[in-house]
Coordinates of N, CA and C in Angstrom, one line a residue:
X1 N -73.8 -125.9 35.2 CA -74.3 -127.3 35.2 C -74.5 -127.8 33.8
X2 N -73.8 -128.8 33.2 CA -74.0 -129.4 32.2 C -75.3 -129.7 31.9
X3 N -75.9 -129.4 30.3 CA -77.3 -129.7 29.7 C -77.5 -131.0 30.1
X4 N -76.9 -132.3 30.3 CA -76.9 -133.4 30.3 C -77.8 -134.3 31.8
X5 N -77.0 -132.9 32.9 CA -77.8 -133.3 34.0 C -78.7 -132.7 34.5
X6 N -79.1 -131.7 33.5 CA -80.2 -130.6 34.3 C -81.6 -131.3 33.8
X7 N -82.4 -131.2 34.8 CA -83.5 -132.2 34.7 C -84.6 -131.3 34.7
X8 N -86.0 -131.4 34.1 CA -87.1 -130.4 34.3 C -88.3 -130.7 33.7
X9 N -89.4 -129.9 34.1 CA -90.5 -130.5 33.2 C -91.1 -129.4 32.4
X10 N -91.5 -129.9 30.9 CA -92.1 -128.8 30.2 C -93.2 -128.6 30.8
X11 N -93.9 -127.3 30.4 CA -95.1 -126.7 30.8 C -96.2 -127.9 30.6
X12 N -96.1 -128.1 29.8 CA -97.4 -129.4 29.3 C -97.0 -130.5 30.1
X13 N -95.9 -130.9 30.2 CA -95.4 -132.4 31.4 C -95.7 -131.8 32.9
X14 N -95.9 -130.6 32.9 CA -96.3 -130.4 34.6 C -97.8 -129.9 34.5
X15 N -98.4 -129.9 33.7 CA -99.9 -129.8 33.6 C -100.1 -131.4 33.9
X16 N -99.5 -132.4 32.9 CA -100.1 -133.4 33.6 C -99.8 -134.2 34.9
X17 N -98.4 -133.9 35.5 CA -98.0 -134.2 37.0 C -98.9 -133.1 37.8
X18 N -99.5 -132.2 38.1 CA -100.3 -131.6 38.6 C -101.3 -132.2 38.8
X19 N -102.0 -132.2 37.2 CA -103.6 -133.0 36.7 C -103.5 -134.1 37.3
X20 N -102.4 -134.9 37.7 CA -102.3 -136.3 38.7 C -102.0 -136.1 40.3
X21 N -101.6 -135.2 40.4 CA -101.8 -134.8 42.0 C -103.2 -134.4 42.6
X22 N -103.7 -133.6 41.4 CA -105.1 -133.2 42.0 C -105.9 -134.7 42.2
X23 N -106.1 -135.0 41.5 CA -106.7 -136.5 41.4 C -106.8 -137.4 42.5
X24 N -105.2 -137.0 43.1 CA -105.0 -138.2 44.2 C -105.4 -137.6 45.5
X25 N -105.9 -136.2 45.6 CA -106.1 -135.4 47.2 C -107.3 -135.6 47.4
X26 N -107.3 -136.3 48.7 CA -108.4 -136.3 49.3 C -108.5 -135.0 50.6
X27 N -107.5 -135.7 51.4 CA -107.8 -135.0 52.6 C -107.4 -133.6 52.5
X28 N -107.0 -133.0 53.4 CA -106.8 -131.2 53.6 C -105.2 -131.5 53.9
X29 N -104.7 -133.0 54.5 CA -103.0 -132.8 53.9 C -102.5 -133.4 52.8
X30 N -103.5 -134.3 52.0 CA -103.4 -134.3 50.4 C -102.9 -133.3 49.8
X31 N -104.1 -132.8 50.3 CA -103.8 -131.3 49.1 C -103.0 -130.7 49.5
X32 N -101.9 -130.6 50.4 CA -101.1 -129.9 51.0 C -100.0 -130.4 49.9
X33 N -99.5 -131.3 49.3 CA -98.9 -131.6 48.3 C -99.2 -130.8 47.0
X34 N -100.0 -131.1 46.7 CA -100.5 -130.3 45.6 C -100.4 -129.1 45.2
X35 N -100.9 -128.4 46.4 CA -100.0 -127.0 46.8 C -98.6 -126.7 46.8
X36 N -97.9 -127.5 47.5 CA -96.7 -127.6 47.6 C -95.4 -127.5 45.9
X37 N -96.6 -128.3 44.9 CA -96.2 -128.7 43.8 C -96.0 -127.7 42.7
X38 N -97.6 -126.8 43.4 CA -98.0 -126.1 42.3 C -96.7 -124.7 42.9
X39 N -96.3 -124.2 44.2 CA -95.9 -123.1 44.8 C -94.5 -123.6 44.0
X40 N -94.4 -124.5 43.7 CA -92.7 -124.8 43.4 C -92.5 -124.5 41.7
X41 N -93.4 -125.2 41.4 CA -93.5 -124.6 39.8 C -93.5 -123.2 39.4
X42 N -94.5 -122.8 40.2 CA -95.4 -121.2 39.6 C -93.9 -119.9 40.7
X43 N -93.1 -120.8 41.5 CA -92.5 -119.5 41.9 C -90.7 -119.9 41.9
X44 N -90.8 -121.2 41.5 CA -89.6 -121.7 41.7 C -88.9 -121.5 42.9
X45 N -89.4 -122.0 43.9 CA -88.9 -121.3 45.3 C -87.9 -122.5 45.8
X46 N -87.3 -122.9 46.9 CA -86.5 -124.0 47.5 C -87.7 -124.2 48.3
X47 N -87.2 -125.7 48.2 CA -87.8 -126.8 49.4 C -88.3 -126.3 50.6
X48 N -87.4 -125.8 51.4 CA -86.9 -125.3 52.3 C -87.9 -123.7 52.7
X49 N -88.0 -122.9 51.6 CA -88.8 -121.9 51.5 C -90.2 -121.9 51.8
X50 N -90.5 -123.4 50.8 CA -92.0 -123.3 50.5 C -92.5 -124.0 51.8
X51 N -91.6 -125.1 52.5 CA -92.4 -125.4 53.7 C -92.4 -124.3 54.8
X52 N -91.9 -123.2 55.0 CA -91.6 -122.3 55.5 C -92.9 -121.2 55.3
X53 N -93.4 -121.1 54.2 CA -94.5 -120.1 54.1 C -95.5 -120.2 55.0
X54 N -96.1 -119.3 55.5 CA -97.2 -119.1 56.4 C -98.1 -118.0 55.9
X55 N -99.7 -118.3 55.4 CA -100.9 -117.1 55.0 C -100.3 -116.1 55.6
X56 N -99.3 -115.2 56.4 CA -98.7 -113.9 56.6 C -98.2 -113.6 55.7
X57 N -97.3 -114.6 55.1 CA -96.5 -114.2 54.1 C -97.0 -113.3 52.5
X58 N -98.3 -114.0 52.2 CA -98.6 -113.8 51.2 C -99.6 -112.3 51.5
X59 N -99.7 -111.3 50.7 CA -100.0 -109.9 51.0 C -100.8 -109.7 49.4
X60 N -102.3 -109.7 49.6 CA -102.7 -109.5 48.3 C -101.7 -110.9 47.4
X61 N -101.4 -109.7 46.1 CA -100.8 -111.0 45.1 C -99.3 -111.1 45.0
X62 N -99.0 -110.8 46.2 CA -97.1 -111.3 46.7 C -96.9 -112.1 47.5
X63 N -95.8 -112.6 47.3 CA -95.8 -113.8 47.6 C -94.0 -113.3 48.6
X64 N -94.2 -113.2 50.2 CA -92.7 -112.6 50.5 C -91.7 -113.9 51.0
X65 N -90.5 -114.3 50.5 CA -90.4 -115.2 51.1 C -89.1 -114.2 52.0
X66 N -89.3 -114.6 53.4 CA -88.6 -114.8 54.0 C -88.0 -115.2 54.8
X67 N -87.8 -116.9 55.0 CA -87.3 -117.4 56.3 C -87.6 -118.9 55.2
X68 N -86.8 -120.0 55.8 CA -86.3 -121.2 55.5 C -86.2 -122.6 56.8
X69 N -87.0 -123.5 56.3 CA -86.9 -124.4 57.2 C -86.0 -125.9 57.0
X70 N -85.3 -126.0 57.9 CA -84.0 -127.4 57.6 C -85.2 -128.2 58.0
X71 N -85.1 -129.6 57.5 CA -85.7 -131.0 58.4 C -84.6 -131.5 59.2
X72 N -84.6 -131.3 60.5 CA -83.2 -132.7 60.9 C -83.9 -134.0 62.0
X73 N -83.4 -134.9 61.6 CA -83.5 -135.9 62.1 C -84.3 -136.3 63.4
X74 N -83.0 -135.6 64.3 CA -83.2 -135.7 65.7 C -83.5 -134.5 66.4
X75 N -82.9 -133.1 66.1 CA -83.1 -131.9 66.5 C -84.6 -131.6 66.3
X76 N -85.1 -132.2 65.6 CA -86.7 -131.0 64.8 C -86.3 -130.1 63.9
X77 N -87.1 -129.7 63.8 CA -86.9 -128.3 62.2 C -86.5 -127.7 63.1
X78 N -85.6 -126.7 62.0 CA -85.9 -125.6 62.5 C -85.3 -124.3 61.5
X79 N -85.9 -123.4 62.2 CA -86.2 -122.2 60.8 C -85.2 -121.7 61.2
X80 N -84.6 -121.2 59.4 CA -83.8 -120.1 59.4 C -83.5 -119.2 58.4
X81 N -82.9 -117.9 58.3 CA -83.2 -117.1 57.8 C -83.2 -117.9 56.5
X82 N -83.7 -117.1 55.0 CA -82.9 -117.8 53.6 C -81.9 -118.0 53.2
X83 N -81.4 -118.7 52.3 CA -80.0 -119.2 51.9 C -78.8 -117.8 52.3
X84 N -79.4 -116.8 51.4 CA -78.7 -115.7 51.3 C -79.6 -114.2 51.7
X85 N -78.6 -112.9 50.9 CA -79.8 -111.8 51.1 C -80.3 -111.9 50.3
X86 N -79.8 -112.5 48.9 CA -80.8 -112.4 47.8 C -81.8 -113.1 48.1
X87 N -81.9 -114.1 48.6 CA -82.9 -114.8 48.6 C -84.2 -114.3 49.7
X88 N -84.1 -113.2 50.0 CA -84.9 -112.3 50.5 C -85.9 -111.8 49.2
X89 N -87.1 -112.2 48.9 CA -87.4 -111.5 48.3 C -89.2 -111.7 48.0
X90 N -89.6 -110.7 47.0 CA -91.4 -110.4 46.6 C -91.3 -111.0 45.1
X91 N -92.5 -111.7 45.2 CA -92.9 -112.3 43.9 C -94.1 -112.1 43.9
X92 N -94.7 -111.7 42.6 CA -95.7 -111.6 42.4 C -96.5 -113.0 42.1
X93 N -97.7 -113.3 42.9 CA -98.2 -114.7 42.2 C -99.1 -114.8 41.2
X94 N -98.7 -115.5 40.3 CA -99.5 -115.8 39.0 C -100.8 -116.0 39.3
X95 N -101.8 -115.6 38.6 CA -103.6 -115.8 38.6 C -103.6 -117.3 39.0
X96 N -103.3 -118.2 38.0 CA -103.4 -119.4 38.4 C -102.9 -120.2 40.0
X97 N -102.0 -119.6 40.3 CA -101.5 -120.4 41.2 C -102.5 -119.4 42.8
X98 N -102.6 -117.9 42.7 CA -103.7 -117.5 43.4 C -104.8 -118.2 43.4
X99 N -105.4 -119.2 42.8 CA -106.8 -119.4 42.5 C -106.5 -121.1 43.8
X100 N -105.3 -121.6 43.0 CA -104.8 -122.6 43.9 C -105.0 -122.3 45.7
X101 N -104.1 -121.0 45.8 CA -104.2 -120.9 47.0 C -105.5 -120.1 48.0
X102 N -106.3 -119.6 47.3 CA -107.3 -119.7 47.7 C -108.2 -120.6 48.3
X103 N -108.4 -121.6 47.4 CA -108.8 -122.9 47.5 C -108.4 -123.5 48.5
X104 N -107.3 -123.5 48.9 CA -106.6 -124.4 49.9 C -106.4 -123.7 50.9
X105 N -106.6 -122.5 51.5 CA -107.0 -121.7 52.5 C -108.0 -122.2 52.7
X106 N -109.0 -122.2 51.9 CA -110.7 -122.3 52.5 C -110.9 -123.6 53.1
X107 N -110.1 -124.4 52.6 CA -110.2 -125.8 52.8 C -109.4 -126.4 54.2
X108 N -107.8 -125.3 54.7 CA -107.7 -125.9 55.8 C -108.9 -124.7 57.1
X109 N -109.4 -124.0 56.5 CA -110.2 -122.7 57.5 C -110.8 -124.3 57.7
X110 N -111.8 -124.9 57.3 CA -112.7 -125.7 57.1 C -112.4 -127.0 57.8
X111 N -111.0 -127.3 57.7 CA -110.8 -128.7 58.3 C -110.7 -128.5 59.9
X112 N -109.7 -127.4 60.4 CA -109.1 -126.8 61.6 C -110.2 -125.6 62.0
X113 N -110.1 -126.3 63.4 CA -111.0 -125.4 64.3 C -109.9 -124.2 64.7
X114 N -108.8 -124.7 64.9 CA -108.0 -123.4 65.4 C -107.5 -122.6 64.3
X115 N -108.0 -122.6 63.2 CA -107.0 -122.1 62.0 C -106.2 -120.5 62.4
X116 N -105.4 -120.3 61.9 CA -104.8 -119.3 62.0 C -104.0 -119.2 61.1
X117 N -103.6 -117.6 60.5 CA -102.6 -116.6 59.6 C -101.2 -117.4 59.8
X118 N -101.1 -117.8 60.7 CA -99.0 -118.2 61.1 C -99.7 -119.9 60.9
X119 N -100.9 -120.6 60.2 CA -100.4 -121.7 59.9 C -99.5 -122.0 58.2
X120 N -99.0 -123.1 58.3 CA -98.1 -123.4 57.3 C -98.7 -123.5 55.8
X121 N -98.8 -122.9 54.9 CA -99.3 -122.6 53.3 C -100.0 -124.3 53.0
X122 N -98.7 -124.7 53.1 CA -99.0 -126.5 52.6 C -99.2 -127.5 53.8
X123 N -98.7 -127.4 55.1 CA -99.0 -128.4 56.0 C -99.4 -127.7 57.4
X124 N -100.1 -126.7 57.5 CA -101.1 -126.2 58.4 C -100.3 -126.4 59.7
X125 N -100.4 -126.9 60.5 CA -99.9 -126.6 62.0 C -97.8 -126.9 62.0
X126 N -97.9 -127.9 61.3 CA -96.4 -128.4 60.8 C -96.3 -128.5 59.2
X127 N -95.0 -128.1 58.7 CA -94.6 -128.4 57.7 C -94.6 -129.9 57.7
X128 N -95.0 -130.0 55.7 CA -95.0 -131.4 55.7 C -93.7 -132.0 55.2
X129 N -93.2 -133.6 55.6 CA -92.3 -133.4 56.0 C -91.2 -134.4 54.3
X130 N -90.3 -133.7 54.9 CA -89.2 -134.1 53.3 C -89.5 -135.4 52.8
X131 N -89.2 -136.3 53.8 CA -89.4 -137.9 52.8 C -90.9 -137.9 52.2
X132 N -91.8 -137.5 52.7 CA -93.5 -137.4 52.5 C -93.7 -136.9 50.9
X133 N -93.2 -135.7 50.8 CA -93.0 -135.0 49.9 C -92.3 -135.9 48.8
X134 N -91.2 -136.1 49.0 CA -90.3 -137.0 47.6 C -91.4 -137.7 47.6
X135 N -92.0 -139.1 48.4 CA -92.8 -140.1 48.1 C -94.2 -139.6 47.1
X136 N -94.5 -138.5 47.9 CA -95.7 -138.0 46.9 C -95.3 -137.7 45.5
X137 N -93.9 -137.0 45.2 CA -93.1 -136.6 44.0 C -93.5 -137.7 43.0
X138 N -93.1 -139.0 43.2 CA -92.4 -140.0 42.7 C -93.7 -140.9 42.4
X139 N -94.6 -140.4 43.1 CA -96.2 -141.0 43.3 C -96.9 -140.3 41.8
X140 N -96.8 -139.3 42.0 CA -97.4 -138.7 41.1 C -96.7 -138.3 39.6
X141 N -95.8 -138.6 40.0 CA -94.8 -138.8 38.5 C -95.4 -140.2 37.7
X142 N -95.3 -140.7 38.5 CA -95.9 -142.3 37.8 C -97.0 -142.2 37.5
X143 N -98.2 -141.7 38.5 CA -99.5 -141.4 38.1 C -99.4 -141.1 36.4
X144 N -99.0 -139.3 36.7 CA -98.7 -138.9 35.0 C -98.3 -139.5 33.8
X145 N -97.6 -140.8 33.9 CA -96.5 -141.2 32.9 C -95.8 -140.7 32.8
X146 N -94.7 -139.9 33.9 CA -93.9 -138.6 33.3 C -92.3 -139.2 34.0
X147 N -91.4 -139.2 33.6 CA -90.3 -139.6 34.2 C -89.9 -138.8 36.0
X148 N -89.5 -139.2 36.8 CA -89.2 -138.9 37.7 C -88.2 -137.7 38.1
X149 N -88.8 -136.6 38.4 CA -87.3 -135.4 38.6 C -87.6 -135.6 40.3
X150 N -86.1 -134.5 40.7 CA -86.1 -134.6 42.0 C -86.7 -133.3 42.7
X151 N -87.1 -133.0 43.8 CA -87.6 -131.8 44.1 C -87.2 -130.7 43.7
X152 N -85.8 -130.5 44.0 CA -84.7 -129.2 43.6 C -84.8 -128.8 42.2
X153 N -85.5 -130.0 40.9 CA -86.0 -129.9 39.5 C -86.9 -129.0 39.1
X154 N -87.7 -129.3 40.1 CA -89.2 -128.1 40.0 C -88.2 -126.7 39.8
X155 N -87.4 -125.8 40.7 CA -86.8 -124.6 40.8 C -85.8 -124.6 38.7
X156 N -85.9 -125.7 38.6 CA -84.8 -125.7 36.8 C -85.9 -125.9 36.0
X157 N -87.2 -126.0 36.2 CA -88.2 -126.4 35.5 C -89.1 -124.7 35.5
X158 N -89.3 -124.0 37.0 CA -89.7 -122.6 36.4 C -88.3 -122.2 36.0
X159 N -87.2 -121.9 35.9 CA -86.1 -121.4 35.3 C -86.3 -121.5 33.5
X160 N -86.3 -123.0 33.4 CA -86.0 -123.2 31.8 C -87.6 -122.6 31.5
X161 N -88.3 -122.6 31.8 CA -89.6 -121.9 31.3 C -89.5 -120.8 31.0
X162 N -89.2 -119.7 32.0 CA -89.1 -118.6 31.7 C -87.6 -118.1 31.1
X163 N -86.7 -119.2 30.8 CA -85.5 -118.5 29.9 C -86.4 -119.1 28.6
X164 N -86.9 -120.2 28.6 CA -87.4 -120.2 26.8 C -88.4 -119.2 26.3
X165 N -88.9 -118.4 27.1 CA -89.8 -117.6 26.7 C -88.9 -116.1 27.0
X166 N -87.7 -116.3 26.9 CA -87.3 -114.8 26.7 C -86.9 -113.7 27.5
X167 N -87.0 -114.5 28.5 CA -87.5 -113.5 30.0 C -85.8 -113.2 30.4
X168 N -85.3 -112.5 30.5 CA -83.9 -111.6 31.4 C -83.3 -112.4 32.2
X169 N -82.4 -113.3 32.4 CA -81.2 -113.7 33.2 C -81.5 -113.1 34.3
X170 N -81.8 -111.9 34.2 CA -81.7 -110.9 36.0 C -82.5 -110.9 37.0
X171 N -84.1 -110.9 36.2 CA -85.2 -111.6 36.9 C -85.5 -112.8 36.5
X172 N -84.7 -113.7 36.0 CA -84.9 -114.7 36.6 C -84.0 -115.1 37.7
X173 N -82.8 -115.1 37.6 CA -81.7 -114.9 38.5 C -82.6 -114.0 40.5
X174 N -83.3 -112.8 40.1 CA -84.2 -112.5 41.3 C -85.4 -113.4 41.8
X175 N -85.9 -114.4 41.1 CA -86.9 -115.1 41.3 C -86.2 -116.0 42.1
X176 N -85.3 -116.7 41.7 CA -84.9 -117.9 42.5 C -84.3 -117.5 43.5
X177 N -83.6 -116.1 43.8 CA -83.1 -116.0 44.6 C -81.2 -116.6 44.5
X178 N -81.3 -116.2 43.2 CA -79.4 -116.3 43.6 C -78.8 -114.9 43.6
X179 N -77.8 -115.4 44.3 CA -77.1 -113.9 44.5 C -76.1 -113.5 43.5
X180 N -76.0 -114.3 42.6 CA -75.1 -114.0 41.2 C -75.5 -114.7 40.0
X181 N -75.7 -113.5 39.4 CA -76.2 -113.6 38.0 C -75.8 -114.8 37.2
X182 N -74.0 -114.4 37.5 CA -73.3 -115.4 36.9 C -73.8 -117.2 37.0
X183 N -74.4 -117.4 38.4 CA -74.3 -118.6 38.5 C -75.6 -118.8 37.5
X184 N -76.4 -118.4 38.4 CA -77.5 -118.5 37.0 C -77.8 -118.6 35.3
X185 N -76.8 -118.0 35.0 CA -76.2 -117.8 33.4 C -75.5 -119.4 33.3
X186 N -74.4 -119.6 34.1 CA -74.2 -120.9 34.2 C -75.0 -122.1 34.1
X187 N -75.9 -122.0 34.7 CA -76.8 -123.2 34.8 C -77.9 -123.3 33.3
X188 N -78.4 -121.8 33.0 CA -79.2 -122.2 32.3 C -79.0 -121.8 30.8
X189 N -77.8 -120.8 30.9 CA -77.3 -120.5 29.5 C -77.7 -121.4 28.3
X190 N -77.3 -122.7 28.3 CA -77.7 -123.7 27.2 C -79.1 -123.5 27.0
X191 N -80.1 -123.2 27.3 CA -81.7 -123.4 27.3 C -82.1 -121.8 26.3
X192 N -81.0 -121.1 25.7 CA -81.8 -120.2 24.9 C -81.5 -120.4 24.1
X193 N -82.1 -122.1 23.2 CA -82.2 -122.4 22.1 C -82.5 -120.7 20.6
X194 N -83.6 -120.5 21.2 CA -84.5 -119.8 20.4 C -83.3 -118.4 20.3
X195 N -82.2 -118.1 20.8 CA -82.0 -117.0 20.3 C -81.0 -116.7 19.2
X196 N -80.3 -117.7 18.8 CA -79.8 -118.1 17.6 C -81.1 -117.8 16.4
X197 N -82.1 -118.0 16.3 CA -82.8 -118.1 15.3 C -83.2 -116.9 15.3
X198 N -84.1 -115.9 16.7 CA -84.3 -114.7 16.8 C -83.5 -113.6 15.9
X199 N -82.1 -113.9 16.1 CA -80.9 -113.0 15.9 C -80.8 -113.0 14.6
X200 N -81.1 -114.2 13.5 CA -81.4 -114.3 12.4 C -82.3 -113.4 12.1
X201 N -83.4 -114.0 12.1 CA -84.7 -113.1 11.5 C -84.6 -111.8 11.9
X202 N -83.6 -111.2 12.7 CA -84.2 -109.6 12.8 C -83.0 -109.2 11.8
X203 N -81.8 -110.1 11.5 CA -81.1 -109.6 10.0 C -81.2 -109.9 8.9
X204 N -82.5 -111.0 9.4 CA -82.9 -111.3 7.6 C -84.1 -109.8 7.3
X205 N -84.5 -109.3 8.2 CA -85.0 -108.0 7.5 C -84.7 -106.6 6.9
X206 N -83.0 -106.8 7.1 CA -82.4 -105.9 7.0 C -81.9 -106.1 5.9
X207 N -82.8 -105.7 4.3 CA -82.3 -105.5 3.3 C -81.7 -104.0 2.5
X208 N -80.6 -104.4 2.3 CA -80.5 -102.8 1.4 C -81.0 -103.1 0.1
X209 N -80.8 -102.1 -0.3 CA -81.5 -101.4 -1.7 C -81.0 -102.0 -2.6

């Protein structure tokens, strides 16, 4: 994917699209957004994954994704396995984004009389649903001041994060769940500004005598 069309948000530009989602939740499916927002950042997961998660899924501080939900029109959802086998997989969740989901457990326990383990992470009895989501996207983009990305952006936004900080093609390539490295390297190869300069400085210390 050309640098030109890959779209994302720096760590500071999604502190303040966050810091503007929180703002706007009121209810217990407010915040189901918010969550949604933060699960897509902090794990880079697909659309499709995160409305799919259910309090089973998550085990202590793992985060398992297994199973994927389509929206169709007329049919209803419906779930199916993930894209691939790669995309079978454990992630560990960040402190921050644990604290998120904490929070927002206690808060649907509290709204729902029936609460239960098999409800949905972000939209409790039903996943919330695709247009809902973009609308909130595009809601809260503007809130922020922050230009508009598309959902699928969030998954290039934790990518370029953790390729600018150094982090292995391989796991990152395992977080998102592709099944070839190569594609991965593809898409985000351009974004390791910083190793041109690294590769310098460890031969600018290499003086002889």
């Amino acid at each position: 994917k050309p640098a030109d069309t890959l779209h994302y948000y720096t760590a500071e530009e999604f502190c303040k699209y966050i810091a503007a989602a929180r703002t706007r939740a009121v209810t217990v499916n407010d915040w189901g957004y918010y969550v949604f927002f933060s699960i897509a950042f902090y794990t880079g997961a697909r659309k499709g994954e995160i409305n799919a998660l259910k309090w089973t899924d998550i085990d202590g501080n793992i985060l398992h994704i297994r199973r994927s939900i389509a929206q169709k029109l007329k049919g209803g959802d419906v779930e199916t396995p993930p894209k691939n086998k790669s995309s079978y997989r454990d992630l560990q969740i960040p402190a921050p984004l644990m604290n998120i989901l904490s929070e927002h457990k206690q808060r649907q326990k509290e709204a729902a009389k029936n609460f239960s383990e098999d409800y949905r992470i972000c939209g409790g009895e039903q996943p919330l649903r695709d247009t809902s989501i973009e609308n909130h996207n595009k809601a809260f983009a503007k809130a922020a001041g922050l230009p508009h990305i598309r959902i699928h952006d969030f998954r290039h936004t934790h990518a370029s994060l953790l390729v600018n900080e150094g982090i292995n093609i391989q796991e990152i390539a395992r977080r998102l769940g592709h099944s070839d490295v190569q594609m991965t390297w593809n898409t985000y190869s351009h974004l390791y500004p910083r190793e041109e300069e690294r590769a310098v400085e460890i031969l600018n210390r290499i003086v002889p005598d």
